[in-house]
């Protein structure tokens, strides 16, 4: 039976581990993270405490659904998926790799931190939860000399005395099991995604390597609008007409996923492709693929209209313009359009 949503009330915490990240200058590797070498013991009271904190964060207005960004250099998604797919067998090592990466990308502006990694269940399916906390400079965590690990109870005590608090939470699953379009839910308690048109957060994008889940209708429309604007900036009217036809055809292909890169590679000349790539980067629009949904642009991509300076217009439907209209650039800068066909109607 397919599961199509994440019910945070069903979260079960099975394993938990704590690592400490000292404040350091970027590139200063004379300081290193302090790793726990084994999981922390977890009495029922602590399970409930951390489950409640995760639920509170993910049910707040800060919650944001995210997908792994295929263009990201962050390896964290690999570590998360290894924990989930191995049923937690590689939990300790993968959590240490996450901590190492977080330490490496932080700079002197980041406060001392604590990374809590959890393996557990949601809707009775494997899940990985990451909690990043910032702590006061005077707040200390002590490694147990016997276990060479931090005790999660000490983290709770720091939170209760307000010497540290949850700033960022991420919960991840295998989306194919849940039949959902996103990889996880996050909450960065230092931002409010509901009031922002574009959400940019260091934790989500640089560390986790994720991007916010976007409505395919909106993303497809943005692709169409940005690409159309770029095409309109091209001076050559014949090339402009060709690219417009190509864009309309590309969007009407029998494909569930599209990308700006594929469109540029398949239809554009090299010089135009490079400028197009640069233009989309300026607009913060990705070149990688995304789900296609033409709902917002269906009426725009079914026809192409060419209007001449003498107020003559040619309107063609999909595939008919290129086949039936011959365009030829003249020496004086004008364009000759030739149509050979029977007149169907005049109105």
Coordinates of C-alpha atoms in Angstrom, one line a residue:
X1 CA 0.0 0.0 0.0
X2 CA 1.5 3.3 -1.1
X3 CA 2.2 6.0 1.5
X4 CA 1.7 9.5 0.2
X5 CA 2.5 11.8 3.1
X6 CA 4.8 12.1 6.1
X7 CA 2.9 11.9 9.4
X8 CA 5.3 13.4 12.0
X9 CA 3.2 12.1 14.8
X10 CA 4.4 8.6 13.9
X11 CA 8.1 9.4 14.3
X12 CA 10.0 6.7 16.3
X13 CA 13.6 7.4 17.4
X14 CA 15.7 4.2 17.3
X15 CA 19.3 5.5 17.4
X16 CA 20.8 8.9 18.2
X17 CA 24.3 10.2 18.2
X18 CA 25.9 13.5 19.1
X19 CA 29.0 15.3 17.5
X20 CA 30.6 18.6 18.5
X21 CA 31.7 21.2 16.1
X22 CA 34.1 23.9 17.5
X23 CA 34.2 27.4 16.1
X24 CA 37.1 27.9 13.7
X25 CA 38.4 30.0 10.9
X26 CA 37.8 28.7 7.4
X27 CA 40.6 26.5 6.3
X28 CA 42.0 26.1 9.9
X29 CA 42.3 22.4 10.3
X30 CA 44.5 22.6 13.4
X31 CA 41.1 22.3 15.2
X32 CA 38.9 19.2 14.5
X33 CA 35.3 18.2 15.3
X34 CA 34.9 16.0 18.4
X35 CA 33.2 12.8 17.3
X36 CA 31.2 10.3 19.3
X37 CA 32.5 6.8 18.6
X38 CA 29.1 5.1 19.4
X39 CA 25.4 5.9 19.8
X40 CA 24.1 7.6 22.9
X41 CA 22.0 5.6 25.4
X42 CA 18.4 6.7 25.0
X43 CA 15.9 6.3 27.8
X44 CA 12.2 6.7 26.9
X45 CA 12.1 10.2 28.4
X46 CA 14.8 11.4 26.1
X47 CA 13.1 9.7 23.1
X48 CA 9.9 11.7 23.8
X49 CA 11.8 14.9 24.4
X50 CA 13.6 14.9 21.1
X51 CA 10.6 13.6 19.2
X52 CA 8.6 16.5 20.5
X53 CA 11.2 19.0 19.5
X54 CA 11.4 17.6 15.9
X55 CA 7.6 17.6 15.6
X56 CA 7.3 21.1 16.9
X57 CA 9.9 22.3 14.4
X58 CA 8.4 20.5 11.4
X59 CA 4.9 21.5 12.2
X60 CA 5.7 25.2 12.5
X61 CA 5.4 27.8 9.7
X62 CA 9.1 27.4 9.1
X63 CA 8.6 23.9 7.6
X64 CA 9.8 23.6 4.0
X65 CA 9.6 20.5 1.7
X66 CA 12.9 20.0 -0.2
X67 CA 14.4 17.8 -2.9
X68 CA 18.1 16.8 -3.3
X69 CA 19.8 19.2 -5.8
X70 CA 21.5 17.2 -8.5
X71 CA 23.9 20.1 -9.1
X72 CA 25.0 20.4 -5.5
X73 CA 28.5 19.4 -4.4
X74 CA 27.2 18.4 -1.0
X75 CA 27.7 14.7 -0.2
X76 CA 25.2 14.7 2.7
X77 CA 22.4 13.2 0.6
X78 CA 24.6 10.2 0.0
X79 CA 25.3 9.8 3.7
X80 CA 21.5 10.1 4.5
X81 CA 20.6 7.5 1.9
X82 CA 23.2 5.1 3.1
X83 CA 21.7 5.3 6.6
X84 CA 18.2 4.8 5.3
X85 CA 19.0 2.0 2.9
X86 CA 21.3 0.1 5.3
X87 CA 18.6 0.1 8.0
X88 CA 20.9 2.1 10.2
X89 CA 23.7 -0.4 10.0
X90 CA 26.3 2.3 8.9
X91 CA 24.8 5.0 11.2
X92 CA 27.8 6.0 13.3
X93 CA 30.2 6.3 10.4
X94 CA 27.8 8.2 8.1
X95 CA 27.0 10.6 10.9
X96 CA 30.7 11.4 11.4
X97 CA 31.1 12.0 7.7
X98 CA 28.2 14.5 7.8
X99 CA 29.9 16.3 10.8
X100 CA 33.2 16.4 9.0
X101 CA 31.6 18.0 5.9
X102 CA 29.8 20.6 8.0
X103 CA 33.0 21.5 9.8
X104 CA 34.8 21.9 6.5
X105 CA 32.3 24.3 5.0
X106 CA 31.8 26.5 8.1
X107 CA 33.9 29.6 8.6
X108 CA 34.7 31.9 11.5
X109 CA 31.2 33.5 11.4
X110 CA 29.5 30.2 12.5
X111 CA 29.1 29.7 16.2
X112 CA 30.2 26.5 17.9
X113 CA 27.7 23.8 17.2
X114 CA 26.3 20.4 17.9
X115 CA 25.1 18.0 15.3
X116 CA 22.5 15.4 16.4
X117 CA 21.8 12.6 13.9
X118 CA 18.9 10.2 14.4
X119 CA 17.9 7.0 12.7
X120 CA 14.3 6.0 13.1
X121 CA 10.9 5.5 11.6
X122 CA 8.1 7.6 10.2
X123 CA 4.9 5.8 9.0
X124 CA 6.9 2.7 10.0
X125 CA 9.4 3.3 7.2
X126 CA 13.1 4.2 7.6
X127 CA 14.0 7.9 8.2
X128 CA 17.0 10.0 9.0
X129 CA 16.7 13.1 11.0
X130 CA 19.5 15.8 11.4
X131 CA 19.4 18.5 14.1
X132 CA 21.9 21.3 14.1
X133 CA 22.2 23.3 17.3
X134 CA 24.2 26.4 18.1
X135 CA 25.5 26.8 21.6
X136 CA 26.8 29.6 23.8
X137 CA 30.6 29.8 24.0
X138 CA 30.4 28.9 27.7
X139 CA 28.3 25.9 27.1
X140 CA 30.5 22.7 27.1
X141 CA 29.9 19.1 26.2
X142 CA 32.1 16.5 27.8
X143 CA 33.2 13.3 26.1
X144 CA 32.6 10.2 28.3
X145 CA 36.2 8.8 28.6
X146 CA 34.8 5.2 28.7
X147 CA 32.6 5.4 25.7
X148 CA 34.5 8.2 23.9
X149 CA 31.1 9.6 23.1
X150 CA 28.8 12.4 24.1
X151 CA 25.6 11.8 26.1
X152 CA 22.4 13.0 24.5
X153 CA 21.2 13.9 28.0
X154 CA 23.8 16.6 28.2
X155 CA 22.4 18.2 25.0
X156 CA 18.9 18.1 26.6
X157 CA 20.2 19.9 29.7
X158 CA 21.9 22.6 27.6
X159 CA 18.6 23.1 25.7
X160 CA 16.6 23.4 28.9
X161 CA 19.0 26.0 30.4
X162 CA 18.8 27.9 27.1
X163 CA 22.5 27.5 26.5
X164 CA 21.7 25.9 23.2
X165 CA 18.6 25.5 21.1
X166 CA 17.4 23.9 17.9
X167 CA 18.0 26.1 14.9
X168 CA 17.7 23.7 12.0
X169 CA 16.0 20.3 11.5
X170 CA 15.9 18.0 8.5
X171 CA 13.9 14.8 8.2
X172 CA 14.5 12.6 5.2
X173 CA 13.0 9.4 3.7
X174 CA 13.2 7.3 0.6
X175 CA 10.6 9.2 -1.5
X176 CA 10.0 6.1 -3.8
X177 CA 8.6 4.2 -0.8
X178 CA 6.2 7.1 0.1
X179 CA 5.3 7.9 -3.6
X180 CA 6.0 11.6 -2.9
X181 CA 7.8 14.2 -5.0
X182 CA 10.2 15.4 -2.3
X183 CA 13.0 13.9 -0.3
X184 CA 12.3 15.4 3.1
X185 CA 11.1 18.2 5.2
X186 CA 13.3 20.9 6.8
X187 CA 12.8 23.7 9.3
X188 CA 15.4 26.5 9.5
X189 CA 14.1 28.4 12.6
X190 CA 16.1 31.5 11.6
X191 CA 14.0 32.2 8.5
X192 CA 10.4 32.3 7.6
X193 CA 9.9 30.6 4.2
X194 CA 6.2 31.5 4.0
X195 CA 7.1 35.2 3.7
X196 CA 9.8 34.8 1.1
X197 CA 9.3 34.3 -2.7
X198 CA 12.7 32.7 -2.9
X199 CA 14.1 30.7 0.0
X200 CA 17.9 30.8 0.4
X201 CA 19.3 29.1 3.4
X202 CA 22.9 28.0 4.0
X203 CA 21.8 24.9 6.0
X204 CA 19.4 23.7 3.4
X205 CA 21.3 24.5 0.2
X206 CA 25.0 24.3 1.1
X207 CA 25.0 21.7 3.8
X208 CA 22.1 19.4 3.0
X209 CA 22.5 20.0 -0.7
X210 CA 18.7 20.6 -1.2
X211 CA 16.4 23.0 -3.0
X212 CA 12.8 23.8 -2.0
X213 CA 10.2 21.7 -3.7
X214 CA 8.7 23.8 -6.4
X215 CA 5.3 23.6 -8.1
X216 CA 6.0 22.1 -11.6
X217 CA 3.5 24.5 -13.1
X218 CA 5.4 27.5 -11.7
X219 CA 8.8 26.1 -12.7
X220 CA 7.7 25.3 -16.2
X221 CA 6.3 28.8 -16.6
X222 CA 9.5 30.4 -15.3
X223 CA 11.5 28.3 -17.8
X224 CA 9.1 29.5 -20.6
X225 CA 9.2 33.1 -19.5
X226 CA 13.0 33.3 -19.1
X227 CA 13.7 31.5 -22.3
X228 CA 11.2 33.6 -24.3
X229 CA 12.8 36.8 -22.9
X230 CA 16.2 35.6 -23.9
X231 CA 15.0 34.7 -27.4
X232 CA 13.5 38.1 -27.8
X233 CA 16.8 39.7 -27.1
X234 CA 18.3 38.0 -30.2
X235 CA 18.6 40.5 -33.1
X236 CA 18.4 38.0 -36.0
X237 CA 14.6 37.7 -36.7
X238 CA 15.0 34.4 -38.5
X239 CA 16.9 32.9 -35.6
X240 CA 14.4 34.4 -33.2
X241 CA 11.5 32.8 -35.1
X242 CA 13.3 29.4 -35.2
X243 CA 14.1 29.4 -31.5
X244 CA 10.5 30.4 -30.6
X245 CA 9.2 27.5 -32.7
X246 CA 11.7 25.2 -31.1
X247 CA 10.7 26.2 -27.6
X248 CA 7.0 25.6 -28.3
X249 CA 7.8 22.2 -29.8
X250 CA 10.1 21.2 -26.9
X251 CA 7.5 22.0 -24.4
X252 CA 4.9 20.0 -26.2
X253 CA 7.1 16.9 -26.5
X254 CA 5.8 13.7 -24.9
X255 CA 8.1 14.0 -21.9
X256 CA 7.4 14.3 -18.2
X257 CA 10.7 16.1 -17.4
X258 CA 12.6 18.9 -19.2
X259 CA 15.6 21.0 -18.7
X260 CA 17.1 24.3 -19.9
X261 CA 20.3 22.4 -20.7
X262 CA 18.6 19.9 -22.9
X263 CA 16.7 22.6 -24.7
X264 CA 19.9 24.6 -25.3
X265 CA 21.9 21.5 -26.4
X266 CA 19.2 20.3 -28.8
X267 CA 18.2 23.6 -30.5
X268 CA 20.7 26.4 -29.9
X269 CA 23.9 27.4 -31.7
X270 CA 27.0 27.3 -29.4
X271 CA 27.4 31.1 -29.0
X272 CA 23.7 31.5 -28.1
X273 CA 23.8 28.5 -25.8
X274 CA 26.6 30.1 -23.7
X275 CA 24.8 33.4 -23.4
X276 CA 21.6 31.6 -22.5
X277 CA 23.3 29.7 -19.8
X278 CA 24.8 32.9 -18.4
X279 CA 21.4 34.6 -18.5
X280 CA 19.7 31.8 -16.6
X281 CA 22.4 31.8 -14.0
X282 CA 21.9 35.5 -13.5
X283 CA 18.2 34.7 -12.9
X284 CA 19.1 31.9 -10.5
X285 CA 17.3 29.4 -12.7
X286 CA 18.8 25.9 -12.8
X287 CA 20.0 24.2 -16.0
X288 CA 19.1 20.7 -14.6
X289 CA 15.9 18.9 -15.3
X290 CA 12.6 19.3 -13.5
X291 CA 9.0 17.9 -13.8
X292 CA 7.1 19.5 -16.6
X293 CA 3.5 20.9 -16.3
X294 CA 2.3 23.2 -19.0
X295 CA -0.9 24.2 -17.3
X296 CA 0.0 27.9 -17.0
X297 CA 1.4 28.2 -20.5
X298 CA -0.8 25.9 -22.7
X299 CA -2.4 28.8 -24.6
X300 CA 1.0 30.4 -25.3
X301 CA 2.8 27.5 -26.8
X302 CA 0.2 26.3 -29.3
X303 CA 0.8 29.2 -31.7
X304 CA 3.6 31.4 -32.9
X305 CA 2.9 35.0 -34.1
X306 CA 5.3 37.0 -36.2
X307 CA 4.4 40.7 -36.5
X308 CA 6.2 42.8 -39.1
X309 CA 7.0 46.5 -39.0
X310 CA 4.3 47.2 -41.6
X311 CA 1.7 45.7 -39.2
X312 CA 1.4 42.5 -41.2
X313 CA 1.2 39.4 -38.9
X314 CA 1.6 35.7 -39.6
X315 CA 0.1 33.2 -37.1
X316 CA 1.0 29.6 -37.2
X317 CA 0.1 26.5 -35.1
X318 CA 2.5 23.9 -33.9
X319 CA 4.7 22.6 -36.7
X320 CA 3.0 24.6 -39.5
X321 CA 5.1 27.7 -39.3
X322 CA 8.5 26.1 -40.1
X323 CA 7.0 23.9 -42.8
X324 CA 5.0 26.6 -44.6
X325 CA 6.7 29.9 -44.1
X326 CA 10.0 30.6 -45.8
X327 CA 11.9 33.4 -44.1
X328 CA 14.8 35.2 -45.9
X329 CA 17.0 38.0 -44.6
X330 CA 17.4 40.9 -47.1
X331 CA 20.5 43.0 -47.6
X332 CA 18.7 46.1 -46.3
X333 CA 17.9 44.5 -43.0
X334 CA 14.3 43.6 -43.8
X335 CA 13.0 40.1 -43.8
X336 CA 11.2 38.4 -46.6
X337 CA 8.4 36.0 -45.7
X338 CA 7.0 33.7 -48.3
X339 CA 3.8 31.6 -48.0
X340 CA 2.6 29.3 -50.7
X341 CA -0.9 27.9 -49.8
X342 CA -4.6 28.1 -50.5
X343 CA -6.4 30.9 -48.6
X344 CA -8.6 29.1 -46.0
X345 CA -10.4 32.2 -44.7
X346 CA -10.2 36.0 -44.3
X347 CA -11.4 37.7 -41.1

